């Protein structure tokens, strides 16, 4: 979809549809009031008929409003104006996007940002309009042979800003929104691919494609031979069980004005299918373990957005891609392996494979002298028990990095919540035979997984984000969500803003 920013009065817009908010108790927004004045009370007259009261999510179409150039007006009930928060705004955008897509209008002019709320500011609404419209109209139908599409799909949206002097900031917000939406679409497409297509070599070929699209990116791919030679015994312990060769994929977006600026490094768990290995999983809903590369998908999404927006930052994306399968070559419970760091690990459960591929990748990235390392992983079912599907879990060794990520989460509603990394949790990882075990028992499974990773990240500022509950939706609308791309991009945008 195309988005652009425009100022000006609603009655003067030559458009197929002008979209204006109204609030509880038939209260008019400013653009709704303008249309009302221009049409000699046409809006209020319409409201008297009782089609719409202004409650959240209500819609009403008005055709042929007097003295307006728009073919139609879409009134959008937003509930109580002061209470519109980012989640409500998302619902409204999604409802409107679908309604427009199913209407005869292929383009529209939206005044949805004309909401005076305590919880969300106009520029955030500009950014979110782009994100939510794109997400509402997203489809993954690569494998459907008979696709039903809207006969007159929505193609263009103007986003109205109230004041001329806001045009420049609104443009910037729209650009951020476009980057977020692009990154989310990349992440969703990868996450939705079936596991017989999306294996580690597929991810490597996607990285090569990305480099072709954006020649400024640098690419380095380690194969199993390279990793064995380096001494990545933990990564290889997982990858060995599969006929699909594992890959360590490193994509560099180095575009900071100062080329020596330390990079932000993102490390994504890229298990393209997690059967559990010899500690095999129960079969119910096992298909969903194709999204065990959701962390990797978000890394692809963020790097794509950085390249597309040509952000003046240094960001390095690393993807630890392997498939966790049971086979004659697979690891057994009881195996002891040596990690790239030199520490040994007793594998007590082959289903705790994410931390095994990540620990070697986390040791490897120390070579980049990172400003911060953030790993993103669908790491534990325990995280879904702790936080559900609304919030990602976070464990960090840096309170300041934790704060930055927390605030980036608040600003995008792609939220994270920190869990404590106290040393008692590390004690749960004790092994009788090696330096540590790869599991810490049932209690606090998300934290002990983080505690395991922390043994490989003591040389830099690090945060771990567990997206097991947030990267995927089960049920009827099953599929990848694109999270936590907005969180990570906002984290990068915030650093850029504070550097200005
Ligand atoms: N990929 C899973 C975690 C997961 C579970 C993500 C459900 C999304 C939904 C991970 O590899 C795993 O199997 N973790 C185990 C760890 C346990 C063996 C310590 C788990 O959560 O059960
Ligand atoms: Mn597993
Ligand atoms: Zn897994």
Short mmCIF file of C-alpha atoms and ligand atoms in Angstrom, two decimals:
data_model
loop_
_atom_site.label_atom_id
_atom_site.label_comp_id
_atom_site.label_asym_id
_atom_site.label_seq_id
_atom_site.Cartn_x
_atom_site.Cartn_y
_atom_site.Cartn_z
CA UNK A 1 0.00 0.00 0.00
CA UNK A 2 1.01 3.62 -0.56
CA UNK A 3 0.80 6.11 2.26
CA UNK A 4 1.33 9.84 2.21
CA UNK A 5 0.89 12.80 4.53
CA UNK A 6 -1.41 15.73 3.77
CA UNK A 7 -2.87 18.66 5.61
CA UNK A 8 -6.06 20.53 4.75
CA UNK A 9 -9.78 20.50 5.43
CA UNK A 10 -11.78 17.30 5.05
CA UNK A 11 -14.53 18.87 2.93
CA UNK A 12 -11.92 19.92 0.35
CA UNK A 13 -10.41 16.48 -0.25
CA UNK A 14 -11.15 14.92 -3.61
CA UNK A 15 -11.17 11.32 -2.51
CA UNK A 16 -13.27 8.18 -2.69
CA UNK A 17 -13.62 8.23 1.08
CA UNK A 18 -12.83 10.57 3.94
CA UNK A 19 -12.47 8.81 7.30
CA UNK A 20 -13.37 10.81 10.44
CA UNK A 21 -13.61 9.85 14.12
CA UNK A 22 -16.56 10.44 16.38
CA UNK A 23 -16.66 9.74 20.11
CA UNK A 24 -19.05 8.39 22.73
CA UNK A 25 -22.21 10.44 23.10
CA UNK A 26 -22.08 11.47 19.41
CA UNK A 27 -19.24 13.87 20.13
CA UNK A 28 -17.61 15.10 16.92
CA UNK A 29 -13.87 15.15 16.26
CA UNK A 30 -12.48 18.33 14.68
CA UNK A 31 -12.61 17.02 11.10
CA UNK A 32 -16.13 15.67 11.72
CA UNK A 33 -17.16 19.12 12.97
CA UNK A 34 -15.64 20.75 9.87
CA UNK A 35 -17.64 18.46 7.60
CA UNK A 36 -20.72 19.26 9.68
CA UNK A 37 -20.21 23.01 9.26
CA UNK A 38 -19.52 22.76 5.55
CA UNK A 39 -22.64 20.67 4.99
CA UNK A 40 -24.94 22.83 7.13
CA UNK A 41 -25.26 20.28 9.87
CA UNK A 42 -25.27 17.23 7.58
CA UNK A 43 -23.27 15.11 10.02
CA UNK A 44 -25.46 15.90 13.04
CA UNK A 45 -28.57 15.31 10.99
CA UNK A 46 -27.19 11.91 10.06
CA UNK A 47 -26.33 11.11 13.68
CA UNK A 48 -29.92 11.93 14.74
CA UNK A 49 -31.09 8.96 12.69
CA UNK A 50 -29.27 6.76 15.17
CA UNK A 51 -27.08 4.63 12.88
CA UNK A 52 -24.06 5.29 15.07
CA UNK A 53 -23.43 6.64 18.56
CA UNK A 54 -19.67 6.89 18.66
CA UNK A 55 -18.99 3.70 20.60
CA UNK A 56 -15.71 1.98 19.97
CA UNK A 57 -15.60 0.06 16.69
CA UNK A 58 -18.88 1.34 15.19
CA UNK A 59 -18.82 2.34 11.53
CA UNK A 60 -21.29 4.28 9.37
CA UNK A 61 -21.07 5.38 5.72
CA UNK A 62 -22.49 8.64 4.45
CA UNK A 63 -22.83 9.09 0.70
CA UNK A 64 -23.12 12.42 -1.06
CA UNK A 65 -22.60 14.74 1.89
CA UNK A 66 -23.37 18.36 0.83
CA UNK A 67 -20.47 20.65 -0.06
CA UNK A 68 -17.87 17.95 0.26
CA UNK A 69 -15.68 16.68 -2.57
CA UNK A 70 -15.44 13.20 -1.06
CA UNK A 71 -17.56 10.47 -2.64
CA UNK A 72 -18.29 9.07 0.81
CA UNK A 73 -17.61 9.72 4.46
CA UNK A 74 -16.78 6.92 6.87
CA UNK A 75 -17.67 7.79 10.46
CA UNK A 76 -15.62 5.75 12.93
CA UNK A 77 -16.80 5.32 16.52
CA UNK A 78 -13.79 5.55 18.82
CA UNK A 79 -15.38 5.41 22.29
CA UNK A 80 -14.28 7.93 24.93
CA UNK A 81 -11.77 10.28 23.28
CA UNK A 82 -9.37 10.65 26.21
CA UNK A 83 -9.23 6.87 26.69
CA UNK A 84 -8.08 5.87 23.19
CA UNK A 85 -4.85 3.97 23.81
CA UNK A 86 -2.48 2.26 21.36
CA UNK A 87 -4.42 -1.02 21.59
CA UNK A 88 -7.75 0.70 20.88
CA UNK A 89 -6.15 2.64 18.05
CA UNK A 90 -4.93 -0.63 16.55
CA UNK A 91 -8.42 -2.14 16.66
CA UNK A 92 -9.85 0.96 15.01
CA UNK A 93 -7.25 0.97 12.23
CA UNK A 94 -7.76 -2.72 11.55
CA UNK A 95 -11.55 -2.35 11.39
CA UNK A 96 -11.31 0.64 9.07
CA UNK A 97 -8.67 -0.96 6.84
CA UNK A 98 -10.82 -4.05 6.29
CA UNK A 99 -13.98 -2.00 5.75
CA UNK A 100 -12.25 0.18 3.13
CA UNK A 101 -10.70 -2.84 1.44
CA UNK A 102 -14.16 -4.36 1.09
CA UNK A 103 -15.74 -1.10 -0.09
CA UNK A 104 -15.61 0.37 -3.58
CA UNK A 105 -12.90 2.82 -2.52
CA UNK A 106 -9.35 2.05 -3.66
CA UNK A 107 -7.97 5.12 -1.95
CA UNK A 108 -9.01 7.15 1.08
CA UNK A 109 -8.12 10.10 3.28
CA UNK A 110 -7.86 9.30 6.98
CA UNK A 111 -8.32 11.75 9.82
CA UNK A 112 -8.07 8.98 12.40
CA UNK A 113 -5.18 10.82 14.04
CA UNK A 114 -7.57 13.62 15.09
CA UNK A 115 -8.00 12.08 18.52
CA UNK A 116 -7.04 14.00 21.65
CA UNK A 117 -6.04 11.23 24.02
CA UNK A 118 -4.04 10.89 27.22
CA UNK A 119 -2.38 7.68 26.01
CA UNK A 120 -1.20 8.21 22.45
CA UNK A 121 0.15 11.26 20.64
CA UNK A 122 -0.62 12.26 17.04
CA UNK A 123 2.77 11.26 15.62
CA UNK A 124 2.52 7.83 17.22
CA UNK A 125 -0.90 7.57 15.56
CA UNK A 126 0.59 8.47 12.17
CA UNK A 127 3.23 5.74 12.55
CA UNK A 128 0.71 3.21 13.84
CA UNK A 129 -1.79 3.93 11.06
CA UNK A 130 0.76 2.66 8.55
CA UNK A 131 1.66 -0.39 10.63
CA UNK A 132 -1.91 -1.43 11.44
CA UNK A 133 -3.31 -0.87 7.94
CA UNK A 134 -0.53 -3.02 6.48
CA UNK A 135 -0.99 -5.71 9.13
CA UNK A 136 -4.78 -5.80 8.74
CA UNK A 137 -4.48 -6.37 5.00
CA UNK A 138 -1.57 -8.84 5.23
CA UNK A 139 -2.21 -12.24 3.66
CA UNK A 140 0.00 -15.29 3.36
CA UNK A 141 -1.34 -17.32 0.47
CA UNK A 142 1.84 -18.60 -1.24
CA UNK A 143 0.40 -22.10 -1.14
CA UNK A 144 -3.29 -21.48 -1.88
CA UNK A 145 -4.19 -22.37 -5.44
CA UNK A 146 -7.48 -20.48 -5.45
CA UNK A 147 -7.02 -17.07 -3.84
CA UNK A 148 -10.03 -14.83 -3.29
CA UNK A 149 -9.02 -11.19 -3.31
CA UNK A 150 -11.01 -8.01 -2.95
CA UNK A 151 -12.14 -6.85 -6.42
CA UNK A 152 -11.30 -3.25 -5.59
CA UNK A 153 -8.56 -3.45 -2.96
CA UNK A 154 -7.45 -0.43 -0.96
CA UNK A 155 -4.23 0.85 -2.53
CA UNK A 156 -3.58 4.35 -1.27
CA UNK A 157 -4.13 6.16 2.00
CA UNK A 158 -3.57 9.82 2.77
CA UNK A 159 -2.97 10.49 6.44
CA UNK A 160 -4.28 13.88 7.47
CA UNK A 161 -2.41 16.10 9.91
CA UNK A 162 -4.11 19.08 11.52
CA UNK A 163 -1.38 21.69 11.19
CA UNK A 164 0.88 22.51 8.27
CA UNK A 165 3.90 22.81 10.55
CA UNK A 166 3.45 19.16 11.56
CA UNK A 167 4.01 17.93 8.01
CA UNK A 168 7.73 17.26 8.40
CA UNK A 169 7.50 15.33 11.68
CA UNK A 170 4.53 13.41 10.33
CA UNK A 171 6.57 12.41 7.27
CA UNK A 172 9.28 11.10 9.59
CA UNK A 173 6.75 9.15 11.65
CA UNK A 174 5.21 7.70 8.51
CA UNK A 175 8.65 6.57 7.36
CA UNK A 176 9.22 4.80 10.68
CA UNK A 177 5.84 3.14 10.28
CA UNK A 178 6.71 1.99 6.77
CA UNK A 179 9.96 0.50 8.08
CA UNK A 180 8.15 -1.31 10.88
CA UNK A 181 5.48 -2.65 8.55
CA UNK A 182 8.05 -3.86 6.03
CA UNK A 183 10.07 -5.56 8.77
CA UNK A 184 6.95 -7.20 10.17
CA UNK A 185 5.87 -8.47 6.76
CA UNK A 186 9.33 -9.98 6.20
CA UNK A 187 9.17 -11.65 9.62
CA UNK A 188 5.62 -12.90 9.10
CA UNK A 189 6.35 -14.31 5.63
CA UNK A 190 9.37 -16.22 6.94
CA UNK A 191 7.54 -17.47 10.03
CA UNK A 192 4.59 -18.68 7.98
CA UNK A 193 6.66 -20.68 5.49
CA UNK A 194 6.27 -24.42 5.97
CA UNK A 195 9.23 -26.23 7.54
CA UNK A 196 9.85 -28.39 4.47
CA UNK A 197 10.59 -25.18 2.56
CA UNK A 198 12.06 -22.98 5.26
CA UNK A 199 15.12 -24.91 6.47
CA UNK A 200 18.51 -23.41 7.33
CA UNK A 201 19.71 -23.30 3.69
CA UNK A 202 16.50 -21.47 2.73
CA UNK A 203 17.25 -18.83 5.36
CA UNK A 204 20.79 -18.56 3.99
CA UNK A 205 19.42 -18.08 0.46
CA UNK A 206 17.00 -15.41 1.77
CA UNK A 207 20.00 -13.61 3.24
CA UNK A 208 21.69 -13.75 -0.16
CA UNK A 209 18.56 -12.38 -1.82
CA UNK A 210 18.46 -9.58 0.73
CA UNK A 211 22.06 -8.71 -0.09
CA UNK A 212 21.17 -8.57 -3.78
CA UNK A 213 18.28 -6.20 -3.04
CA UNK A 214 20.41 -4.00 -0.78
CA UNK A 215 24.03 -4.16 -2.05
CA UNK A 216 25.16 -2.05 0.92
CA UNK A 217 24.66 -5.07 3.21
CA UNK A 218 27.58 -7.36 3.97
CA UNK A 219 27.00 -11.06 4.29
CA UNK A 220 28.94 -13.89 5.87
CA UNK A 221 27.60 -17.46 6.12
CA UNK A 222 29.30 -20.17 8.13
CA UNK A 223 28.53 -23.77 7.21
CA UNK A 224 28.81 -26.84 9.45
CA UNK A 225 32.44 -27.41 8.50
CA UNK A 226 33.35 -23.86 9.54
CA UNK A 227 31.45 -24.23 12.80
CA UNK A 228 32.98 -27.60 13.64
CA UNK A 229 36.43 -26.21 12.99
CA UNK A 230 35.75 -23.17 15.18
CA UNK A 231 34.64 -25.43 18.01
CA UNK A 232 30.91 -24.73 18.15
CA UNK A 233 30.18 -28.04 19.84
CA UNK A 234 26.82 -26.93 21.24
CA UNK A 235 25.45 -25.66 17.94
CA UNK A 236 26.65 -28.79 16.17
CA UNK A 237 25.10 -31.05 18.82
CA UNK A 238 21.70 -29.80 17.65
CA UNK A 239 22.40 -29.51 13.95
CA UNK A 240 23.96 -33.00 13.66
CA UNK A 241 20.57 -34.64 14.18
CA UNK A 242 19.18 -33.27 10.92
CA UNK A 243 19.82 -34.03 7.26
CA UNK A 244 19.44 -30.31 6.66
CA UNK A 245 22.82 -28.63 7.22
CA UNK A 246 22.89 -25.85 9.81
CA UNK A 247 24.03 -22.32 8.99
CA UNK A 248 25.29 -19.35 10.94
CA UNK A 249 24.14 -16.34 8.96
CA UNK A 250 25.59 -12.91 9.61
CA UNK A 251 24.19 -9.83 7.85
CA UNK A 252 25.83 -6.48 8.48
CA UNK A 253 24.19 -3.11 8.01
CA UNK A 254 27.11 -0.74 8.66
CA UNK A 255 25.93 2.77 7.91
CA UNK A 256 26.84 4.92 10.93
CA UNK A 257 28.45 8.29 10.11
CA UNK A 258 31.34 7.16 12.29
CA UNK A 259 32.35 3.79 10.81
CA UNK A 260 34.00 2.86 14.13
CA UNK A 261 30.76 3.19 16.05
CA UNK A 262 30.16 -0.01 18.01
CA UNK A 263 27.36 -2.04 16.47
CA UNK A 264 24.12 -3.23 17.98
CA UNK A 265 24.13 -6.99 17.43
CA UNK A 266 20.89 -8.96 17.12
CA UNK A 267 21.08 -12.73 17.47
CA UNK A 268 18.04 -14.76 16.40
CA UNK A 269 17.14 -18.32 17.27
CA UNK A 270 16.59 -19.98 13.92
CA UNK A 271 15.35 -23.49 14.65
CA UNK A 272 13.42 -24.08 11.44
CA UNK A 273 11.61 -26.99 13.05
CA UNK A 274 11.74 -28.20 16.64
CA UNK A 275 10.66 -31.81 17.10
CA UNK A 276 12.41 -31.86 20.47
CA UNK A 277 15.01 -34.29 19.12
CA UNK A 278 15.39 -37.55 21.06
CA UNK A 279 13.46 -35.87 23.94
CA UNK A 280 10.69 -35.74 21.37
CA UNK A 281 7.67 -33.47 21.80
CA UNK A 282 4.06 -34.68 22.02
CA UNK A 283 2.41 -34.58 18.58
CA UNK A 284 -0.45 -32.17 19.38
CA UNK A 285 0.09 -28.84 17.57
CA UNK A 286 3.65 -29.83 16.70
CA UNK A 287 3.16 -28.07 13.34
CA UNK A 288 3.49 -24.81 15.22
CA UNK A 289 7.14 -25.59 15.93
CA UNK A 290 7.86 -24.29 12.45
CA UNK A 291 7.85 -20.85 14.08
CA UNK A 292 10.80 -21.77 16.25
CA UNK A 293 12.74 -19.53 13.87
CA UNK A 294 10.64 -16.52 14.88
CA UNK A 295 13.66 -14.84 16.47
CA UNK A 296 15.61 -15.28 13.25
CA UNK A 297 12.65 -13.95 11.26
CA UNK A 298 12.59 -10.79 13.38
CA UNK A 299 16.31 -10.28 12.75
CA UNK A 300 15.69 -10.49 9.00
CA UNK A 301 12.82 -8.03 9.41
CA UNK A 302 14.88 -5.49 11.34
CA UNK A 303 17.86 -5.66 8.99
CA UNK A 304 15.57 -5.27 5.97
CA UNK A 305 14.00 -2.17 7.52
CA UNK A 306 17.42 -0.71 8.42
CA UNK A 307 18.57 -1.19 4.83
CA UNK A 308 15.35 0.10 3.27
CA UNK A 309 15.34 3.23 5.45
CA UNK A 310 19.14 3.56 5.11
CA UNK A 311 19.34 4.20 8.83
CA UNK A 312 22.63 5.82 9.87
CA UNK A 313 23.50 3.10 12.38
CA UNK A 314 25.62 -0.02 12.64
CA UNK A 315 23.46 -3.08 13.18
CA UNK A 316 24.61 -6.66 12.76
CA UNK A 317 22.08 -9.47 12.49
CA UNK A 318 23.14 -13.02 13.28
CA UNK A 319 20.92 -16.03 12.74
CA UNK A 320 21.69 -19.42 14.29
CA UNK A 321 19.83 -21.71 11.89
CA UNK A 322 19.44 -25.43 12.49
CA UNK A 323 16.75 -28.08 12.57
CA UNK A 324 16.13 -30.11 15.74
CA UNK A 325 15.40 -33.67 14.63
CA UNK A 326 15.73 -37.16 16.09
CA UNK A 327 18.03 -39.41 14.08
CA UNK A 328 20.96 -41.77 14.41
CA UNK A 329 23.19 -38.70 14.49
CA UNK A 330 21.15 -36.79 17.03
CA UNK A 331 22.37 -35.91 20.52
CA UNK A 332 21.26 -38.10 23.41
CA UNK A 333 20.26 -36.99 26.89
CA UNK A 334 23.49 -37.37 28.83
CA UNK A 335 25.78 -36.22 26.02
CA UNK A 336 28.43 -33.72 27.07
CA UNK A 337 29.58 -31.14 24.53
CA UNK A 338 32.17 -28.40 24.48
CA UNK A 339 30.95 -24.93 23.55
CA UNK A 340 32.88 -22.32 21.58
CA UNK A 341 33.52 -20.53 24.90
CA UNK A 342 35.35 -23.61 26.22
CA UNK A 343 32.70 -24.34 28.84
CA UNK A 344 31.17 -27.82 28.77
CA UNK A 345 27.45 -28.59 28.79
CA UNK A 346 25.63 -31.77 29.77
CA UNK A 347 22.59 -32.11 27.50
CA UNK A 348 19.92 -33.46 29.82
CA UNK A 349 17.06 -32.64 27.46
CA UNK A 350 17.52 -32.37 23.69
CA UNK A 351 14.39 -30.22 23.52
CA UNK A 352 16.29 -27.39 25.24
CA UNK A 353 18.08 -26.86 21.91
CA UNK A 354 17.59 -23.12 21.46
CA UNK A 355 20.07 -22.21 24.18
CA UNK A 356 22.58 -24.65 22.64
CA UNK A 357 22.61 -22.98 19.23
CA UNK A 358 22.43 -19.51 20.78
CA UNK A 359 25.29 -19.93 23.26
CA UNK A 360 27.83 -20.52 20.49
CA UNK A 361 26.43 -17.68 18.39
CA UNK A 362 26.61 -15.39 21.45
CA UNK A 363 30.26 -16.28 22.01
CA UNK A 364 31.01 -15.76 18.34
CA UNK A 365 29.55 -12.21 18.19
CA UNK A 366 31.99 -10.93 20.81
CA UNK A 367 34.36 -10.38 17.87
CA UNK A 368 32.26 -7.38 16.76
CA UNK A 369 32.98 -5.42 19.93
CA UNK A 370 29.26 -4.78 20.30
CA UNK A 371 27.63 -1.75 21.96
CA UNK A 372 24.88 -4.19 22.96
CA UNK A 373 23.77 -7.68 22.05
CA UNK A 374 20.10 -8.62 22.00
CA UNK A 375 19.11 -12.20 21.39
CA UNK A 376 15.57 -12.96 20.32
CA UNK A 377 14.23 -16.47 20.75
CA UNK A 378 11.11 -18.60 21.02
CA UNK A 379 12.97 -20.16 23.90
CA UNK A 380 10.57 -21.51 26.51
CA UNK A 381 7.01 -22.70 26.86
CA UNK A 382 7.35 -21.45 30.43
CA UNK A 383 7.32 -17.88 29.10
CA UNK A 384 3.81 -18.42 27.74
CA UNK A 385 2.75 -19.66 31.19
CA UNK A 386 4.34 -16.63 32.88
CA UNK A 387 3.29 -13.80 30.56
CA UNK A 388 0.76 -15.22 28.12
CA UNK A 389 0.65 -13.88 24.60
CA UNK A 390 0.65 -10.18 25.38
CA UNK A 391 4.17 -9.47 26.56
CA UNK A 392 7.61 -10.89 25.72
CA UNK A 393 9.92 -11.98 28.54
CA UNK A 394 13.26 -10.28 29.08
CA UNK A 395 16.41 -11.16 31.00
CA UNK A 396 19.38 -8.81 30.94
CA UNK A 397 22.77 -8.14 32.53
CA UNK A 398 22.40 -4.39 31.93
CA UNK A 399 19.76 -2.31 33.73
CA UNK A 400 20.19 0.56 31.26
CA UNK A 401 19.72 -1.69 28.22
CA UNK A 402 16.71 -3.23 29.96
CA UNK A 403 15.22 0.24 30.47
CA UNK A 404 15.77 1.20 26.82
CA UNK A 405 14.01 -1.95 25.65
CA UNK A 406 11.20 -1.52 28.17
CA UNK A 407 10.48 2.00 26.90
CA UNK A 408 10.71 0.95 23.26
CA UNK A 409 8.11 -1.68 24.12
CA UNK A 410 5.81 0.86 25.77
CA UNK A 411 6.08 3.21 22.77
CA UNK A 412 5.07 0.50 20.30
CA UNK A 413 2.86 -1.65 22.56
CA UNK A 414 5.19 -4.49 21.51
CA UNK A 415 5.94 -4.82 25.20
CA UNK A 416 8.55 -6.68 27.23
CA UNK A 417 8.70 -7.47 30.92
CA UNK A 418 11.94 -8.12 32.75
CA UNK A 419 12.40 -11.25 34.87
CA UNK A 420 15.12 -11.30 37.55
CA UNK A 421 18.47 -12.89 36.84
CA UNK A 422 19.42 -13.71 40.43
CA UNK A 423 22.25 -16.16 41.00
CA UNK A 424 20.00 -18.67 42.75
CA UNK A 425 18.54 -19.42 39.33
CA UNK A 426 21.99 -20.16 37.93
CA UNK A 427 22.42 -22.76 40.70
CA UNK A 428 19.54 -24.71 39.13
CA UNK A 429 21.79 -25.42 36.14
CA UNK A 430 24.36 -27.41 38.13
CA UNK A 431 25.54 -30.64 36.50
CA UNK A 432 27.27 -33.59 38.16
CA UNK A 433 29.47 -34.17 35.15
CA UNK A 434 29.98 -30.93 33.20
CA UNK A 435 30.30 -27.18 33.81
CA UNK A 436 26.54 -26.84 33.51
CA UNK A 437 23.40 -28.67 32.41
CA UNK A 438 21.19 -27.36 29.60
CA UNK A 439 18.04 -27.40 31.77
CA UNK A 440 17.22 -26.11 35.24
CA UNK A 441 14.09 -28.02 36.19
CA UNK A 442 10.44 -26.90 36.02
CA UNK A 443 10.50 -23.81 38.27
CA UNK A 444 11.23 -20.49 36.49
CA UNK A 445 12.02 -22.13 33.15
CA UNK A 446 12.30 -18.82 31.30
CA UNK A 447 14.77 -17.42 33.82
CA UNK A 448 16.96 -20.53 33.97
CA UNK A 449 17.13 -20.49 30.15
CA UNK A 450 18.26 -16.86 30.40
CA UNK A 451 20.70 -17.77 33.17
CA UNK A 452 22.19 -20.39 30.87
CA UNK A 453 22.73 -17.80 28.12
CA UNK A 454 24.16 -15.31 30.62
CA UNK A 455 27.15 -17.60 31.08
CA UNK A 456 28.15 -16.74 27.52
CA UNK A 457 27.48 -13.00 27.54
CA UNK A 458 29.47 -11.59 30.44
CA UNK A 459 31.79 -9.56 28.16
CA UNK A 460 29.16 -7.15 26.83
CA UNK A 461 25.79 -5.49 27.55
CA UNK A 462 23.22 -8.10 26.74
CA UNK A 463 19.48 -8.67 26.81
CA UNK A 464 17.57 -11.81 25.97
CA UNK A 465 13.99 -11.57 24.70
CA UNK A 466 11.79 -14.66 24.92
CA UNK A 467 9.09 -14.39 22.25
CA UNK A 468 7.55 -17.86 22.62
CA UNK A 469 4.19 -16.27 23.48
CA UNK A 470 4.27 -13.22 21.22
CA UNK A 471 5.72 -14.23 17.85
CA UNK A 472 2.85 -16.51 16.94
CA UNK A 473 -0.94 -16.68 17.11
CA UNK A 474 -2.63 -20.05 17.51
CA UNK A 475 -6.24 -20.86 16.74
CA UNK A 476 -8.34 -19.60 13.88
CA UNK A 477 -6.03 -16.73 12.88
CA UNK A 478 -2.99 -19.00 13.16
CA UNK A 479 0.22 -17.40 11.96
CA UNK A 480 3.29 -15.29 12.64
CA UNK A 481 2.68 -11.88 14.23
CA UNK A 482 5.79 -9.96 13.15
CA UNK A 483 6.74 -9.29 16.76
CA UNK A 484 9.13 -8.14 18.15
CA UNK A 485 10.14 -6.17 15.04
CA UNK A 486 8.40 -2.96 16.23
CA UNK A 487 10.13 -3.21 19.62
CA UNK A 488 13.59 -3.68 18.09
CA UNK A 489 13.16 -0.97 15.46
CA UNK A 490 11.85 1.51 18.01
CA UNK A 491 14.88 0.66 20.16
CA UNK A 492 17.09 1.61 17.18
CA UNK A 493 15.03 4.73 16.31
CA UNK A 494 15.27 5.92 19.92
CA UNK A 495 19.05 5.59 19.89
CA UNK A 496 19.17 7.62 16.66
CA UNK A 497 16.91 10.32 18.11
CA UNK A 498 19.00 10.63 21.25
CA UNK A 499 22.19 10.82 19.18
CA UNK A 500 20.86 13.80 17.18
N1 LIG B 1 10.90 -24.02 21.06
C1 LIG B 1 10.65 -24.49 22.37
C2 LIG B 1 9.90 -23.48 23.23
C3 LIG B 1 8.49 -23.20 22.82
C4 LIG B 1 7.45 -23.96 23.31
C5 LIG B 1 8.21 -22.14 21.99
C6 LIG B 1 6.13 -23.68 22.95
C7 LIG B 1 6.92 -21.87 21.63
C8 LIG B 1 5.88 -22.64 22.10
C9 LIG B 1 11.96 -24.83 23.06
O1 LIG B 1 12.96 -25.30 22.25
C10 LIG B 1 11.65 -25.89 24.06
O2 LIG B 1 11.31 -26.96 23.64
N2 LIG B 1 11.78 -25.57 25.33
C11 LIG B 1 11.51 -26.48 26.36
C12 LIG B 1 12.58 -26.33 27.41
C13 LIG B 1 12.57 -27.41 28.44
C14 LIG B 1 12.98 -28.73 27.81
C15 LIG B 1 13.54 -27.03 29.53
C16 LIG B 1 10.13 -26.16 26.92
O3 LIG B 1 9.76 -24.99 26.97
O4 LIG B 1 9.41 -27.09 27.27
MN1 LIG B 2 12.82 -27.40 21.97
ZN1 LIG B 3 12.89 -24.72 20.30
#
